[in-house]
Structure formats: C-alpha cells, structure tokens
Coordinates of C-alpha atoms in Angstrom, one line a residue:
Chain T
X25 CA -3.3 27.5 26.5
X26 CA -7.0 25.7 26.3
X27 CA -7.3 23.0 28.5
X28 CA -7.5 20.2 26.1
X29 CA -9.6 16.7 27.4
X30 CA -7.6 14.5 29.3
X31 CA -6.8 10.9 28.7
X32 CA -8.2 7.8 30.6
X33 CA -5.2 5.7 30.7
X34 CA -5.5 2.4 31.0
X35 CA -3.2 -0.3 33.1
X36 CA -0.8 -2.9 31.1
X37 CA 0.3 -6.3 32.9
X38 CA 2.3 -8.9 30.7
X39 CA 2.6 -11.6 32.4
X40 CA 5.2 -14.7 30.8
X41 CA 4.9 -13.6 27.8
X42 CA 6.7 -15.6 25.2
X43 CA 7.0 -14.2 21.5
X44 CA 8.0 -16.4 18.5
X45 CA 9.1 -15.8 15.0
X46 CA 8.6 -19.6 13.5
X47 CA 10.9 -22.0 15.8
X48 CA 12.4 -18.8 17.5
X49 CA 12.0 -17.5 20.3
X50 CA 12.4 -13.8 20.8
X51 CA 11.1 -12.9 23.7
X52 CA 11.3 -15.3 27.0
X53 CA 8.8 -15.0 29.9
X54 CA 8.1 -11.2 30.1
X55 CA 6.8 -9.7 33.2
X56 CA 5.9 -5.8 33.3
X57 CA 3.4 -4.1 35.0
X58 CA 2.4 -0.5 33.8
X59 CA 0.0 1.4 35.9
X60 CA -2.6 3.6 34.1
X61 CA -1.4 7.3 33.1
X62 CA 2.4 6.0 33.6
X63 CA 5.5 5.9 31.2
X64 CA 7.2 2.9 31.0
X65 CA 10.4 3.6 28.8
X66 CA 11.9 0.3 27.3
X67 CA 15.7 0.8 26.6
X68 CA 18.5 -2.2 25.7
X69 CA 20.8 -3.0 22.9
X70 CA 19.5 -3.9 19.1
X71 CA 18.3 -7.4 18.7
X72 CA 17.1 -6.8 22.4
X73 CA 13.1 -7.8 21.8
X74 CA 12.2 -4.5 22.3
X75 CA 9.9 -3.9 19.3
X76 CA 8.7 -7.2 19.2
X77 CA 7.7 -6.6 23.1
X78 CA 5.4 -3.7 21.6
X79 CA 4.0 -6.1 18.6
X80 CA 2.9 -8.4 21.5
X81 CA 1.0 -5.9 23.4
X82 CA -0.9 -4.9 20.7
X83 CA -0.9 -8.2 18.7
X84 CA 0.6 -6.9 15.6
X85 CA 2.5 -10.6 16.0
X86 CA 0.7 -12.7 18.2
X87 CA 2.0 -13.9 21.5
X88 CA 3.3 -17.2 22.0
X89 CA 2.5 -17.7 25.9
X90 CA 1.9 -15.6 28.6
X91 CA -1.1 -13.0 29.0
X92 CA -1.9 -9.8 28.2
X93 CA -4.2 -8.1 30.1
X94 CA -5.6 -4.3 30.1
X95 CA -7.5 -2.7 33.4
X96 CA -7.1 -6.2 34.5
X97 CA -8.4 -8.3 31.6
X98 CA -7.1 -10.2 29.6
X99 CA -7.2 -9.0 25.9
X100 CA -5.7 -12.3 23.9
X101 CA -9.7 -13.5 23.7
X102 CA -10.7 -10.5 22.1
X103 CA -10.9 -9.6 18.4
X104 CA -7.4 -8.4 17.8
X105 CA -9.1 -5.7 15.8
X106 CA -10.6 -5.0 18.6
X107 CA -7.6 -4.4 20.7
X108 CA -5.8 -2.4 18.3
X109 CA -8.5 0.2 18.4
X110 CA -7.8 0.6 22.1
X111 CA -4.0 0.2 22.0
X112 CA -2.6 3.2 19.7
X113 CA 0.9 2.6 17.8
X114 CA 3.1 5.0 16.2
X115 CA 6.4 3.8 13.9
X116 CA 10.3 4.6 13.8
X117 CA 9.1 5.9 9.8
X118 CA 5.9 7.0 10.8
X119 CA 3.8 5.1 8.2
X120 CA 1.5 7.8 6.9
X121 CA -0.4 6.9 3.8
X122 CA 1.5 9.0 1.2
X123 CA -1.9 9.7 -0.6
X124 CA -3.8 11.3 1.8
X125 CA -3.5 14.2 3.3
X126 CA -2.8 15.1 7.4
X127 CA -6.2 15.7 8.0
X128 CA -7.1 12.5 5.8
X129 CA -4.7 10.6 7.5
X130 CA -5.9 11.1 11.0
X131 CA -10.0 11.4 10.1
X132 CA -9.4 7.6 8.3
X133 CA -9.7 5.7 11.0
X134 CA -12.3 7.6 13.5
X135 CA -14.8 7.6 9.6
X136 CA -13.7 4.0 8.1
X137 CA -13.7 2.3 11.2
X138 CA -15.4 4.1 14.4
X139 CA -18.3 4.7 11.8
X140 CA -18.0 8.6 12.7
X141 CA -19.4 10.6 9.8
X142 CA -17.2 12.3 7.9
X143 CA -17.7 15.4 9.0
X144 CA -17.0 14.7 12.6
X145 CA -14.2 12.5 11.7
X146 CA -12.3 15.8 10.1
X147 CA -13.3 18.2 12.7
X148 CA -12.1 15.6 15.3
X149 CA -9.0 15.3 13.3
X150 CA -8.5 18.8 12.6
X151 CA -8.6 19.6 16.4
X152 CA -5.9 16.3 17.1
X153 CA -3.4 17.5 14.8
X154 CA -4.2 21.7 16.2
X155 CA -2.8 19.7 19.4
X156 CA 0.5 18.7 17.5
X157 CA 0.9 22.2 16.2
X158 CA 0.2 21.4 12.3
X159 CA -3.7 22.8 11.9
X160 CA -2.3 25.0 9.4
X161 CA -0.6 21.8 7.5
X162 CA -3.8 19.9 7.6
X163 CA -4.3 19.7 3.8
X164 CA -0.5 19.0 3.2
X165 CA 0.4 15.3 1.7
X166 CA 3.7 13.9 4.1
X167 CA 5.9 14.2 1.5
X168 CA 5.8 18.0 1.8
X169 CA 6.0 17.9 5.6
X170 CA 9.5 16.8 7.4
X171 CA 10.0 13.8 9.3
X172 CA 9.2 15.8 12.8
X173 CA 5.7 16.5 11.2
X174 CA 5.1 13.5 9.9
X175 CA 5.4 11.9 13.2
X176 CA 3.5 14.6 14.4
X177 CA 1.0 13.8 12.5
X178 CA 1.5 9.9 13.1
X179 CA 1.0 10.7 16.6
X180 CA -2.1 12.6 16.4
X181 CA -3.7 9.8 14.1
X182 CA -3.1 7.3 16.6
X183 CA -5.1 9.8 19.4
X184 CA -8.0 10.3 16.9
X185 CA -8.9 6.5 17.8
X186 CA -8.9 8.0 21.3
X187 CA -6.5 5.1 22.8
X188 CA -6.3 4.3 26.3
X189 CA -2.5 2.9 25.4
X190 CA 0.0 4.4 23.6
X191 CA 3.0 2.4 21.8
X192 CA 6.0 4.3 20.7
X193 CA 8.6 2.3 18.6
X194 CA 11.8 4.3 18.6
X195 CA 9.7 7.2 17.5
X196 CA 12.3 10.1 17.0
X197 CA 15.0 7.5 15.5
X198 CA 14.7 8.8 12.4
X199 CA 14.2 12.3 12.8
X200 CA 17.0 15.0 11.9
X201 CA 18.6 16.0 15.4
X202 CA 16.9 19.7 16.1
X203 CA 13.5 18.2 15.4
X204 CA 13.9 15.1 18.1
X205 CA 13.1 17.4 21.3
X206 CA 10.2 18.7 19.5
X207 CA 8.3 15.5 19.4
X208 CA 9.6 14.0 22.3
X209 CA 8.3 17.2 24.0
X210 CA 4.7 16.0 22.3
X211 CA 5.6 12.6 24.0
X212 CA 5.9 13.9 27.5
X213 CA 3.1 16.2 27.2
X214 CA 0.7 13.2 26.7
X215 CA 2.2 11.4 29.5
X216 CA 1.3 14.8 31.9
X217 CA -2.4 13.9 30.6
X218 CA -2.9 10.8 31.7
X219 CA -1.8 8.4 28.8
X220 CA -0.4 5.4 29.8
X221 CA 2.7 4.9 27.6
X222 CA 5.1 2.3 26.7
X223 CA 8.3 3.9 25.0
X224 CA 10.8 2.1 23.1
X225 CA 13.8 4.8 23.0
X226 CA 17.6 5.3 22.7
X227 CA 16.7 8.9 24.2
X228 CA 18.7 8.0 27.5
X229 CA 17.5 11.6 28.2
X230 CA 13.8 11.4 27.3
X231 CA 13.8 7.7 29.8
X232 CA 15.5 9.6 32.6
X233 CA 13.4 12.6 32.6
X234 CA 9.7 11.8 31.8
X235 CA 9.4 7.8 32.8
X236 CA 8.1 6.4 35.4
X237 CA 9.3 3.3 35.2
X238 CA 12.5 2.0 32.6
X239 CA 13.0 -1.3 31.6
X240 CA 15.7 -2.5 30.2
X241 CA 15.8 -5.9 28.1
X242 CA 18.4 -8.1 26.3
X243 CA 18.3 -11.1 24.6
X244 CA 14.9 -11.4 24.7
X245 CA 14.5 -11.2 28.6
X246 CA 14.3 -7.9 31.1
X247 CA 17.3 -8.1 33.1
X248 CA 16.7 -5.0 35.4
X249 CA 13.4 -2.6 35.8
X250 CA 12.5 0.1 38.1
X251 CA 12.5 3.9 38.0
X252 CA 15.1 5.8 36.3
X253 CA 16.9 6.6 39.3
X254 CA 17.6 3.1 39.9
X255 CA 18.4 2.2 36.8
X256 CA 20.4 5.5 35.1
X257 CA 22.4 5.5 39.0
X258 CA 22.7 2.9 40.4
X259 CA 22.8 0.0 37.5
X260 CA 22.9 -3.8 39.4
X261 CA 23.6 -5.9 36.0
X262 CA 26.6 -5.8 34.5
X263 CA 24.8 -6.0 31.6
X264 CA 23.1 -2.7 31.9
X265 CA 26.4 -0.7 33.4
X266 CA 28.1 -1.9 30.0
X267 CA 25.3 -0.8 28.0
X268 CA 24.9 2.7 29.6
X269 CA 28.9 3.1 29.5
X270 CA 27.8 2.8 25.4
X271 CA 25.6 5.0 24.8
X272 CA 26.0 8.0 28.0
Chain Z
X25 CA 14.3 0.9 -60.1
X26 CA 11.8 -1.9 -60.9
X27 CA 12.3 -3.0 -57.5
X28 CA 11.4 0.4 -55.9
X29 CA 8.8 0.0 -57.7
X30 CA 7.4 -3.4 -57.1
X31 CA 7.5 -3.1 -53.6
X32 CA 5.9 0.6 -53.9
X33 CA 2.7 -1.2 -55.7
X34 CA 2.9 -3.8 -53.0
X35 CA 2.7 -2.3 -49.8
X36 CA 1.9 1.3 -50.9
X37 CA -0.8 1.4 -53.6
X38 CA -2.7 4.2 -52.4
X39 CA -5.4 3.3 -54.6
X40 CA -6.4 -0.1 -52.7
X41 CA -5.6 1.8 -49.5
X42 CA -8.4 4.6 -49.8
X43 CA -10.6 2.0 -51.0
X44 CA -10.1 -0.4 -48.0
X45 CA -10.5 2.9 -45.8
X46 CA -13.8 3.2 -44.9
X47 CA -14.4 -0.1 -43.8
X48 CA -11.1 -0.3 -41.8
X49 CA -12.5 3.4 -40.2
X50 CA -16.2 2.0 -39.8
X51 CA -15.4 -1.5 -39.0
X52 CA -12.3 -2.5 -38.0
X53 CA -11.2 0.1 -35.8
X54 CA -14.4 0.1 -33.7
X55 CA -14.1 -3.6 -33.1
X56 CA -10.7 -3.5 -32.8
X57 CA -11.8 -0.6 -30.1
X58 CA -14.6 -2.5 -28.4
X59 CA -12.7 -6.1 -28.6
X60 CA -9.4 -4.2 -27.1
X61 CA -11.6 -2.3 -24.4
X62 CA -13.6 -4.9 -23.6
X63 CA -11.2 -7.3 -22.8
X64 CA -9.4 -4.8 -20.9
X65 CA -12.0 -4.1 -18.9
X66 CA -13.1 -7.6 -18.1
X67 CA -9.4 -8.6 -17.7
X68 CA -8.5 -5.8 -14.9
X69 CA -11.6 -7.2 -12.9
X70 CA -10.6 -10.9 -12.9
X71 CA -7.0 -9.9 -12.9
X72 CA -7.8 -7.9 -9.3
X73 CA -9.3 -11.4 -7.9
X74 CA -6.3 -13.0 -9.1
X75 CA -4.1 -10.3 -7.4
X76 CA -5.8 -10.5 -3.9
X77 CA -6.6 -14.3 -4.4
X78 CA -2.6 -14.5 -5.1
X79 CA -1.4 -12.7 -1.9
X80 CA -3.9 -14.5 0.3
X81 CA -2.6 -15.7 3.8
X82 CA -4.5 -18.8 3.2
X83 CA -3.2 -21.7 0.7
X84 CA -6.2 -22.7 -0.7
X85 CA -6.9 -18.9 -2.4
X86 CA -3.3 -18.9 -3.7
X87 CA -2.5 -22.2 -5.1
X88 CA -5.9 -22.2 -7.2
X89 CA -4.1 -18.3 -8.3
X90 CA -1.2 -19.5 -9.2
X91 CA -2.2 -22.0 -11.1
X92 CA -4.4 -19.8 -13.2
X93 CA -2.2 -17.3 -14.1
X94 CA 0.4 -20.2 -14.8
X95 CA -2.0 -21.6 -17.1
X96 CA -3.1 -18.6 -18.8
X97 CA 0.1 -16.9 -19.4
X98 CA 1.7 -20.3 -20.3
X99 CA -0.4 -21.3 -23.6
X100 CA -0.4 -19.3 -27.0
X101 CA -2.9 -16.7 -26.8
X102 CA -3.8 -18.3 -30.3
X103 CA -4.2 -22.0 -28.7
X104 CA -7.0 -20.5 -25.7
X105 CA -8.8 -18.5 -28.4
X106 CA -9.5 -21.3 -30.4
X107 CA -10.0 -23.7 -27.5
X108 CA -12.6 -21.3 -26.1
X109 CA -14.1 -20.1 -28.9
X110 CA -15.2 -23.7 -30.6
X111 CA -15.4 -25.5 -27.1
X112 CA -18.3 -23.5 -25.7
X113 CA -19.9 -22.1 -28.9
X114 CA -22.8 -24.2 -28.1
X115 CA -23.5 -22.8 -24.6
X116 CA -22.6 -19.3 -26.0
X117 CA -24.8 -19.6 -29.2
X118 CA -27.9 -19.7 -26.1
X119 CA -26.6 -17.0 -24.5
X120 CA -25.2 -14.9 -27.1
X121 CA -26.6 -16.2 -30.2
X122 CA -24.2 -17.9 -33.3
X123 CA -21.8 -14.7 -33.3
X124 CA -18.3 -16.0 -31.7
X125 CA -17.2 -12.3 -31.0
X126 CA -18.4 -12.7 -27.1
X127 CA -16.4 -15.9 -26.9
X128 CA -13.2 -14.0 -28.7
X129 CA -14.1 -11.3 -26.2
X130 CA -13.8 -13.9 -23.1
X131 CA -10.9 -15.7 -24.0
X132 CA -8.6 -12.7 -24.8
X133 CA -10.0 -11.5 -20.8
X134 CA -8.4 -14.7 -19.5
X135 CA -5.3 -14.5 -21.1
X136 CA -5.3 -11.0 -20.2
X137 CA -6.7 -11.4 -16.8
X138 CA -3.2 -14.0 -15.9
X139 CA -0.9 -10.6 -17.0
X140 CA -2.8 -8.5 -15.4
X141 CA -3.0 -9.8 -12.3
X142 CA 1.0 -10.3 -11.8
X143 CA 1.1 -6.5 -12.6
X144 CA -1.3 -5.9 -9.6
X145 CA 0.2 -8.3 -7.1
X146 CA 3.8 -7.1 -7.6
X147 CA 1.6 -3.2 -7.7
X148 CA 0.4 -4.1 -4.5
X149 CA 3.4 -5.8 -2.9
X150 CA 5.7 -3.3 -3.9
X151 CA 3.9 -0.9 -1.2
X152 CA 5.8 -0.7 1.8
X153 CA 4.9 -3.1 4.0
X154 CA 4.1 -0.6 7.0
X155 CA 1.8 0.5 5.1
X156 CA -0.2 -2.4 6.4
X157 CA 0.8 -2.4 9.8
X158 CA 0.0 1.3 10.3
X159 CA -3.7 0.3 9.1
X160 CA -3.6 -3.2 11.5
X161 CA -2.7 -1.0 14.7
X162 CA -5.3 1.6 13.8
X163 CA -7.6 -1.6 14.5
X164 CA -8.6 -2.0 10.7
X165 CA -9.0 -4.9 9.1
X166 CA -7.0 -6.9 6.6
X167 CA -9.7 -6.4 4.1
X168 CA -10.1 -2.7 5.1
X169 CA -6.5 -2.1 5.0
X170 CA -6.2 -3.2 1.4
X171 CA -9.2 -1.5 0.3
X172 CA -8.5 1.5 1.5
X173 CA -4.8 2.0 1.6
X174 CA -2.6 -0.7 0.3
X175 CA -4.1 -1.7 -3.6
X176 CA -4.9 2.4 -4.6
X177 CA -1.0 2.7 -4.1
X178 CA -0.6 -0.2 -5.5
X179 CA -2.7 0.7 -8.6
X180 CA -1.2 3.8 -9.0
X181 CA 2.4 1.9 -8.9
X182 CA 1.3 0.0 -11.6
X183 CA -0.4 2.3 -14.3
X184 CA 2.1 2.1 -16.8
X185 CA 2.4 -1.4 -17.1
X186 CA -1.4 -1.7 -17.3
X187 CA -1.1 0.7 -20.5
X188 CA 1.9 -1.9 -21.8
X189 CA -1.0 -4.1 -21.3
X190 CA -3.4 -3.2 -23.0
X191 CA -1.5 -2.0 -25.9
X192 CA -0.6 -6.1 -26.1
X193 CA -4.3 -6.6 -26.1
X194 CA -4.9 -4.2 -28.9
X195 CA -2.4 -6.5 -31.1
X196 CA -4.1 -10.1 -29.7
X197 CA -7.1 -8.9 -30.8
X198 CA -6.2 -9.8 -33.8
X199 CA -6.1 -13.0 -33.1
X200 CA -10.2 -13.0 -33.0
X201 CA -10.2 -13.8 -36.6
X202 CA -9.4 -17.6 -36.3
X203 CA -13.1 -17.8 -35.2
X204 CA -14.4 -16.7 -38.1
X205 CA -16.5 -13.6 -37.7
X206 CA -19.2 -11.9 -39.6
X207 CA -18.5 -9.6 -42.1
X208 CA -19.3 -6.7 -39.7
X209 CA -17.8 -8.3 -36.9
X210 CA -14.3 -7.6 -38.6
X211 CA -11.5 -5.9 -36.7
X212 CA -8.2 -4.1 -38.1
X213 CA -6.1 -6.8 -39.0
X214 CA -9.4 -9.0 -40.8
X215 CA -10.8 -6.3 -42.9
X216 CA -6.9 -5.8 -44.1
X217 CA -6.5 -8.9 -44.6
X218 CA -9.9 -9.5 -47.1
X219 CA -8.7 -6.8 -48.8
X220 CA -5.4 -7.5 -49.4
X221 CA -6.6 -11.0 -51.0
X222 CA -9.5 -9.4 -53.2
X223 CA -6.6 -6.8 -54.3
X224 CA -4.1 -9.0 -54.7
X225 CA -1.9 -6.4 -53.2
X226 CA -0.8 -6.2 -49.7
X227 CA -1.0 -2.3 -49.1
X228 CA -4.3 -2.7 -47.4
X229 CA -2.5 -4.6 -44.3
X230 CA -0.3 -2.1 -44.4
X231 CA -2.8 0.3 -44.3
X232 CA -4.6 -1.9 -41.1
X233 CA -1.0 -1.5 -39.5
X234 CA -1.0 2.4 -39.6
X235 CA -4.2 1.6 -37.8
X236 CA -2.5 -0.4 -35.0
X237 CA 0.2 2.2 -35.0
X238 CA -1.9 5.1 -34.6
X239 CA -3.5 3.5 -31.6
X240 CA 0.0 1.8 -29.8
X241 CA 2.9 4.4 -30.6
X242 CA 0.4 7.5 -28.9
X243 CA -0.1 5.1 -26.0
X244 CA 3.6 4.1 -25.8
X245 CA 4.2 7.4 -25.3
X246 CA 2.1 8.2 -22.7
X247 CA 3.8 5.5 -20.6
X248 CA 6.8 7.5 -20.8
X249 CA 5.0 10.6 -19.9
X250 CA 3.6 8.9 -17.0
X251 CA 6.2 6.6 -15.8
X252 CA 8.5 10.3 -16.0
X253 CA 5.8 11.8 -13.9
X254 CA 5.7 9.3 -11.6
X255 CA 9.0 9.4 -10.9
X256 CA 10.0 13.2 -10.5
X257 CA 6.3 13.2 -8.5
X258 CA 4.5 15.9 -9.0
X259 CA 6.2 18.0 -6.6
X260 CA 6.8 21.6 -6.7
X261 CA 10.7 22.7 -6.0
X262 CA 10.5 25.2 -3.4
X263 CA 13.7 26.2 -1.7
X264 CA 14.9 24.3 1.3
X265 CA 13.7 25.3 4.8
X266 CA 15.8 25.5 8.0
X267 CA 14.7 22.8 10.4
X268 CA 15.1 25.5 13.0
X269 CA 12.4 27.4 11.3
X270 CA 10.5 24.6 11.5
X271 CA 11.3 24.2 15.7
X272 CA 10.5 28.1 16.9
X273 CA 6.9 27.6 14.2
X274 CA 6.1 24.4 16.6
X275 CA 7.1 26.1 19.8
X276 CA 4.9 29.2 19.2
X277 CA 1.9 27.5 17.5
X278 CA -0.7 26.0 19.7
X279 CA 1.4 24.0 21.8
X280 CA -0.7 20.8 22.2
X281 CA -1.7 21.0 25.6
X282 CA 1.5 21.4 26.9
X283 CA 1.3 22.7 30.4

C-alpha cells in the first residue's frame, strides 16, 4: 500500500442560498457549513433540492441569492469556469465521453484545460485511475467497462483536476447492487485523505458510517443537520422520523 | 413488337450511347464530381456555423440561423440557382471571370448549407445532455466543451444523413445547367441532354442516368452499411462476466490508497 499524496480540502459555507428554475424556487435560504477534509452527506426524499443544492455550489445552475464561499471567500465573483476547476463533480450516470478512452477521459481535462502536456496529462491520469483499481482498463472505451468502473473512472477524472471539493450526486444509484460497496468504499477512502466532500446518497449506510455531518432537506429547505448520531438516532422532525421509517 | 421496339431505339440505342460516352466519362462525370464535392464541402462548413449559430444561448445568433436555413430550404433549389447565378454574375465575372460554374457552385452550397445544418444541430442535440455538464464541471468552457466532446459525437450521429445529403447534391447539380455553361463546363445530365437533341434519340440521358446511378445506388448502400454499423456498434460479443469477478479483481488490485 504506497502512500498516495493527500488532499488539501478546502471549507464550504452556503449561506441563504436561494436557487431558481425560471419563477420557481427550489431551494429556500440554505445554510451549511462544511469544514475542510469533512463529509457532509445530504439525504431527503426526491423532489427534495438535493441535486440542485450541489448545482449551486459548483454553479452548474446559478444561484439565486445567498453566498457561496470556499476557505472563506466568496466564489459567485469568480469565473464560473474557474470554480469548477476547483470544485470536482461526479454524476448518478457517470457521464464519460463514450469516445474516449479511461485514460483519455481523465488526461482531457488536466491537457485541454490545465495546459499540462500531453504526456503528463496521461501519466497523471494513468496514476489517478491505478488509485481506482482500473490501470489495467486504461485503454478500455466505457462501454466495455460496467457501471462500477465507469464511475470509477468518473471519479478519478474528477481528481485529475486535483479538486479541493468533491460533489457526489447519488453516485452509486445506478450501479448493479454487488458493485455499490465497491465505490462507496473509493468514496470513503478519499474522505480518510483529506477531501472535503458533499454526498448526495440514499446509502443510509454509507451517511451513517463515513459522514461527518448529514443533512437532511425537503422541500427545498434543511429541516434538521448534525452528525449521524443525531440524526439516524435520535430524529427531532417528524419529517425526518417518517422518512427514515421509509427507507431503514 | 413495334413497340418493343420503338422504345428499345429510344432509350437503348447503344450506338448514340457509346458515342456520347467519352464525353459523359471526360466531362460530365468530373464536373458532376467536382460540382457535387465542392458544394459538399463548402456546404458542411457553412452548414456547421449554421449548427452552432442555431443552438446559441443568445437570440441574436439564432434568429439570424433560423431564418437562413428557413429561407434556404424553403425556395426551389432551381429558383436560388438562377437568382444567384444572374444576380451576381457581374461581381463574379471580376473575381472568377465570365464562367458561371463558381456561382452554380455557391448557390447549390447555400441550399445545401440550410440541410445540412439541421442534420448537425439535431447531430449535436441528440448527444446526451450530460455530456455537457460533465465538460462544465470539469471547468471547461462552453466553446471547449463542444469542440471537444459534444459536436464529434454529434458528427459521428449524423454520418449517414450527411451521405443522404450529398447524394441529393449529386442530383441538384444538375440543376447548374439553367446558367448556361461552356461546353467543357458540362456535367452528367447537360452533356446527355445535347446529345439526346443532336441524336434525336433519348438513350444518351439514359446513358447520363446510369451515370447518376452508379454514383447514388453504391452510396445508398453504404448508408445502410453504416447506419447497421452504427447501431450493432462495433463491439465484440464476449461472454458475460460475473459482477463478483469484477468485486474480488477491485479488492485485490491496487486498492486506491485505501488505508
């Protein structure tokens, strides 16, 4: 086991953040703090917010009102392009460019738009996806790896930007059942390095076990947050204990 | 049996075919060729502005988009020839000198340019649209994103059409002729047609058809080929794996770190 280079995590505040879709609101005066190299899991019912929450911290869709602010400032002046390099995402369907291969996939970015050389951008990516187990899939296309390697490989793209946030949306949600540990086990290791991670998830397991902190939302709105002992045992809102009684 | 025969000296007197040959081989095919590529060419440029133009988040790229391909696709291919072809012969006779084959050239691009493009914007929105958002969140650029990810697939979506395409060019082309070209200027359909009234005899437009034929019905089939390929993929069949396989090969391979 090689001691691989840690992560600098960075800290995540939102503070009353409002998102929008048109005349809608979505989400309504967030506040969440995340501290740098923590897990904040994000769990509620669909139509909650939740992956909207994550499109607002990276401003995928931009925020409505509020602030964002990482290490402590504010990212909404910046170049959203900008942000994003700093703020890695990784999908529910893993969004790998069907066309290129792993290695191509993950050395894209680092070459295209860190302006490595090419060269460096593969080795770098070569020694990201040797992290996620697949150095010996490197030159496979996604279609002829399964889902779990896909996100695999989705995850170690997003660490080839070397991100000091990391944004999971439902990431094992659509993964056959034996290969959801796998990756969540990838998940948690990251968080034992340092990353600071914000974790959409219906893996009441994965929230109880590895995060720091669990939020959980509805309608647009975080009714109760705190650390998964609070929340998983002793529930306040009855909105929460009917939502656990679901899904335990 | 006098009909038979009738129509036999009609449209298959060999005769008038073999001596219309050479000059449908020599002349009409290569500027059929050039006309058809040309035009092609041309048309798949303009036709990727209108495509990107046409999908722009701003109004003012797409309205002026729309309005071209509307405009292009909407009139008679035979209507823009001739409108472009006599209205700026005298700009092109400075440019290009009195031959009206550049003009013929440009006008078939436009129309072909408005078809084109369609193909390429539905190419390009038919990619998935997290295609995009995967590129956004890696902190790329709309522009980048396109370039690099979002129109190749979309191209490659797209290829047969563009081959249905140009085989409709390869028939406009004929359509040249209303300009009146020079005799070496000819393509297919022209140099059948002089024939045919010097003969008397239609047989050497049928022979020009063959000509068309020969060029479209290959092409046609290589859609198919292609279109097939495209959707069986390329993909080899290799016998399913066991996703528990797949767990103990992650758990004993280098295990990311993991302490």
């Amino acid at each position: 086991m090689t001691a691989t280079k840690e992560f600098h995590g960075s800290s995540l505040e939102l503070t009353n953040l409002a998102m929008a879709y048109g005349d809608i609101e979505i989400l309504h005066n967030i506040n969440l703090k995340v501290a740098p190299g923590t897990t904040t899991c994000i769990i509620g019912p669909s139509g909650s917010g939740k992956s909207t929450l994550l499109r607002g911290i990276n401003r995928l869709h931009e925020p409505k009102r509020g602030d964002v602010t990482v290490n402590g400032s504010s990212i909404l002046g910046d170049r959203p392009d900008d942000v994003r390099k700093r703020i890695g995402m990784v999908f529910q369907h893993f969004n790998l460019f069907p066309d290129h291969t792993a290695l191509q996939n993950v050395a894209l970015a680092p070459w295209k738009i860190k302006g490595m050389n090419r060269k460096k951008a593969e080795d770098l990516a070569l020694a990201r996806l040797a992290e996620v187990g697949l150095a010996e899939r490197a030159d496979h296309r996604p279609r002829d790896l399964s889902g779990g390697q896909q996100q695999r490989v989705a995850i170690a793209r997003a660490l080839a930007m070397e991100p000091e946030i990391m944004l999971f949306d439902e990431a094992t949600s659509a993964l056959d059942p034996e290969l959801v540990k796998g990756v969540l086990n990838l998940m948690a290791s990251l968080c034992q390095r340092g990353m600071t991670m914000v974790v959409v998830t219906h893996e009441m397991g994965f929230a109880r076990k590895v995060a720091d902190q669990v939020v959980f939302m509805d309608e647009g709105e975080v009714i109760e947050s705190g650390t998964p002992d609070d929340l998983f045992n002793h529930p306040k809102s009855a909105r929460l204990r009917r939502f656990l009684n679901e899904v335990l | 049996m006098e009909f038979f025969d009738s129509i036999s000296k009609t449209f298959l007197d060999f005769g008038s075919m073999l001596e219309v040959l050479p000059q449908l081989l020599k002349t009409g095919l290569v500027n059929t060729l050039i006309i058809s590529i040309s035009a092609t060419i041309i048309g798949m440029v303009l036709g990727m502005l209108v495509a990107v133009m046409g999908i722009a988040q701003t109004r003012w790229l797409r309205v002026p988009a729309r309005i071209y391909t509307d405009l292009f696709r909407g009139l008679p291919a035979i209507l823009t020839i001739l409108l472009i072809g006599r209205g700026f012969s005298g700009i092109s006779q400075d440019i290009f000198g009195p031959s009206p084959y550049p003009l013929g050239i440009i006008a078939l691009s436009l129309i072909a340019s408005a078809y084109i493009g369609e193909i390429f914007r539905s190419g390009i929105q038919s990619v998935e649209k997290g295609q995009l958002e995967a590129c956004r969140a890696l902190g790329m650029s709309y522009g980048r994103a396109m370039l690099l990810v979002v129109i190749p697939q979309g191209i490659r979506r797209v290829l047969p059409a563009m081959v249905n395409q140009f085989i409709a060019i390869v028939k406009d082309s004929s359509l040249v002729y209303f300009l009146g070209l020079l005799p070496l200027e000819r393509e297919l359909f022209r140099v059948g047609q002089d024939a045919a009234v010097l003969t008397g005899n239609l047989s050497p437009l049928v022979a020009a058809g063959i000509f068309y034929l020969v060029i479209t019905v290959p092409l046609t089939h290589l859609v198919n080929y292609i279109d097939q390929k495209f959707r069986t993929g390329r993909r080899k069949v290799t016998p399913p794996t066991s996703g528990l396989k797949e767990v103990t090969e992650l758990e004993t391979s280098a295990q990311g770190g993991r302490a």
